[in-house]
C-alpha cells in the first residue's frame, strides 16, 4: 500500500470521535448544531418515529 498524503477515512473517524465525545459531555450541543445547520441551509426537521422492538 502506498503512503498517502491525505487519508479521508482517517480524518472522518477523527471528526466522528471528536463529535461523539463532545455530545456525550453536552447532549444539548448536538441539538444546537442541528438547529444551526437546518437554519443555515433552510431545511425543515423531519419527524422521526422511533421503532420499538
Short mmCIF file of N, CA and C in Angstrom, two decimals:
data_model
loop_
_atom_site.label_atom_id
_atom_site.label_comp_id
_atom_site.label_asym_id
_atom_site.label_seq_id
_atom_site.Cartn_x
_atom_site.Cartn_y
_atom_site.Cartn_z
N UNK A 1 0.84 -1.18 0.00
CA UNK A 1 0.00 0.00 0.00
C UNK A 1 0.89 1.25 0.00
N UNK A 2 0.52 2.21 -0.78
CA UNK A 2 1.30 3.44 -0.90
C UNK A 2 1.04 4.35 0.29
N UNK A 3 2.06 5.14 0.61
CA UNK A 3 1.91 6.14 1.67
C UNK A 3 1.07 7.29 1.12
N UNK A 4 -0.03 7.56 1.80
CA UNK A 4 -0.97 8.59 1.32
C UNK A 4 -0.63 9.95 1.92
N UNK A 5 -0.83 11.00 1.12
CA UNK A 5 -0.68 12.35 1.62
C UNK A 5 -1.91 12.76 2.42
N UNK A 6 -3.07 12.24 2.00
CA UNK A 6 -4.33 12.62 2.62
C UNK A 6 -5.18 11.36 2.79
N UNK A 7 -5.60 11.08 4.01
CA UNK A 7 -6.42 9.91 4.29
C UNK A 7 -7.78 10.38 4.77
N UNK A 8 -8.75 10.39 3.87
CA UNK A 8 -10.09 10.89 4.18
C UNK A 8 -10.80 10.03 5.22
N UNK A 9 -10.62 8.73 5.16
CA UNK A 9 -11.28 7.83 6.12
C UNK A 9 -10.78 8.10 7.53
N UNK A 10 -9.48 8.26 7.67
CA UNK A 10 -8.89 8.55 8.98
C UNK A 10 -9.41 9.88 9.51
N UNK A 11 -9.48 10.88 8.63
CA UNK A 11 -9.96 12.19 9.03
C UNK A 11 -11.41 12.12 9.52
N UNK A 12 -12.26 11.39 8.79
CA UNK A 12 -13.67 11.26 9.19
C UNK A 12 -13.81 10.52 10.51
N UNK A 13 -12.99 9.51 10.74
CA UNK A 13 -13.02 8.80 12.02
C UNK A 13 -12.67 9.74 13.17
N UNK A 14 -11.66 10.57 12.96
CA UNK A 14 -11.25 11.52 13.99
C UNK A 14 -12.35 12.53 14.27
N UNK A 15 -12.98 13.04 13.22
CA UNK A 15 -14.08 14.00 13.38
C UNK A 15 -15.24 13.36 14.12
N UNK A 16 -15.60 12.14 13.72
CA UNK A 16 -16.71 11.43 14.35
C UNK A 16 -16.43 11.18 15.84
N UNK A 17 -15.20 10.80 16.17
CA UNK A 17 -14.83 10.55 17.56
C UNK A 17 -14.88 11.85 18.37
N UNK A 18 -14.39 12.94 17.79
CA UNK A 18 -14.39 14.23 18.47
C UNK A 18 -15.82 14.69 18.76
N UNK A 19 -16.71 14.58 17.76
CA UNK A 19 -18.10 14.99 17.96
C UNK A 19 -18.81 14.07 18.94
N UNK A 20 -18.53 12.79 18.89
CA UNK A 20 -19.13 11.84 19.82
C UNK A 20 -18.78 12.21 21.26
N UNK A 21 -17.52 12.52 21.49
CA UNK A 21 -17.08 12.90 22.84
C UNK A 21 -17.75 14.21 23.27
N UNK A 22 -17.84 15.18 22.37
CA UNK A 22 -18.47 16.46 22.67
C UNK A 22 -19.94 16.27 23.05
N UNK A 23 -20.65 15.46 22.27
CA UNK A 23 -22.08 15.27 22.50
C UNK A 23 -22.35 14.43 23.74
N UNK A 24 -21.40 13.58 24.15
CA UNK A 24 -21.56 12.84 25.42
C UNK A 24 -21.47 13.80 26.59
N UNK A 25 -20.54 14.75 26.50
CA UNK A 25 -20.34 15.72 27.58
C UNK A 25 -21.47 16.74 27.65
N UNK A 26 -21.99 17.14 26.48
CA UNK A 26 -23.04 18.16 26.41
C UNK A 26 -24.11 17.73 25.41
N UNK A 27 -25.12 16.98 25.87
CA UNK A 27 -26.15 16.47 24.95
C UNK A 27 -26.90 17.58 24.19
N UNK A 28 -27.01 18.75 24.76
CA UNK A 28 -27.70 19.85 24.10
C UNK A 28 -26.89 20.42 22.93
N UNK A 29 -25.60 20.17 22.91
CA UNK A 29 -24.74 20.69 21.84
C UNK A 29 -25.15 20.10 20.48
N UNK A 30 -25.52 18.83 20.47
CA UNK A 30 -25.94 18.20 19.22
C UNK A 30 -27.21 18.86 18.70
N UNK A 31 -28.14 19.13 19.61
CA UNK A 31 -29.40 19.77 19.23
C UNK A 31 -29.13 21.17 18.66
N UNK A 32 -28.26 21.93 19.32
CA UNK A 32 -27.91 23.28 18.84
C UNK A 32 -27.25 23.22 17.47
N UNK A 33 -26.33 22.28 17.29
CA UNK A 33 -25.64 22.14 16.00
C UNK A 33 -26.62 21.82 14.88
N UNK A 34 -27.55 20.90 15.16
CA UNK A 34 -28.54 20.53 14.14
C UNK A 34 -29.46 21.70 13.81
N UNK A 35 -29.89 22.43 14.82
CA UNK A 35 -30.76 23.58 14.58
C UNK A 35 -30.03 24.65 13.76
N UNK A 36 -28.76 24.88 14.08
CA UNK A 36 -27.97 25.86 13.33
C UNK A 36 -27.84 25.44 11.87
N UNK A 37 -27.52 24.17 11.65
CA UNK A 37 -27.36 23.67 10.28
C UNK A 37 -28.66 23.75 9.50
N UNK A 38 -29.77 23.39 10.15
CA UNK A 38 -31.07 23.47 9.48
C UNK A 38 -31.41 24.90 9.09
N UNK A 39 -31.13 25.84 9.99
CA UNK A 39 -31.45 27.24 9.67
C UNK A 39 -30.51 27.78 8.58
N UNK A 40 -29.26 27.37 8.61
CA UNK A 40 -28.29 27.83 7.63
C UNK A 40 -28.67 27.38 6.21
N UNK A 41 -29.13 26.14 6.09
CA UNK A 41 -29.47 25.60 4.77
C UNK A 41 -30.97 25.57 4.51
N UNK A 42 -31.74 26.19 5.41
CA UNK A 42 -33.20 26.30 5.27
C UNK A 42 -33.86 24.93 5.05
N UNK A 43 -33.53 24.00 5.95
CA UNK A 43 -34.07 22.64 5.88
C UNK A 43 -35.02 22.45 7.05
N UNK A 44 -36.17 21.86 6.77
CA UNK A 44 -37.12 21.58 7.83
C UNK A 44 -36.76 20.25 8.49
N UNK A 45 -36.99 20.16 9.80
CA UNK A 45 -36.72 18.93 10.53
C UNK A 45 -37.81 17.92 10.22
N UNK A 46 -37.41 16.67 10.06
CA UNK A 46 -38.36 15.59 9.83
C UNK A 46 -38.78 15.01 11.17
N UNK A 47 -40.01 14.56 11.24
CA UNK A 47 -40.47 13.86 12.42
C UNK A 47 -40.04 12.41 12.29
N UNK A 48 -39.15 11.98 13.16
CA UNK A 48 -38.62 10.64 13.10
C UNK A 48 -39.32 9.79 14.14
N UNK A 49 -39.86 8.67 13.69
CA UNK A 49 -40.51 7.74 14.61
C UNK A 49 -39.49 6.74 15.09
N UNK A 50 -39.51 6.48 16.39
CA UNK A 50 -38.59 5.52 16.97
C UNK A 50 -39.26 4.15 16.92
N UNK A 51 -38.55 3.17 16.39
CA UNK A 51 -39.06 1.82 16.29
C UNK A 51 -38.80 1.09 17.59
N UNK A 52 -39.82 0.46 18.12
CA UNK A 52 -39.64 -0.33 19.33
C UNK A 52 -39.56 -1.80 18.94
N UNK A 53 -38.83 -2.55 19.74
CA UNK A 53 -38.66 -3.99 19.44
C UNK A 53 -39.70 -4.82 20.12
#
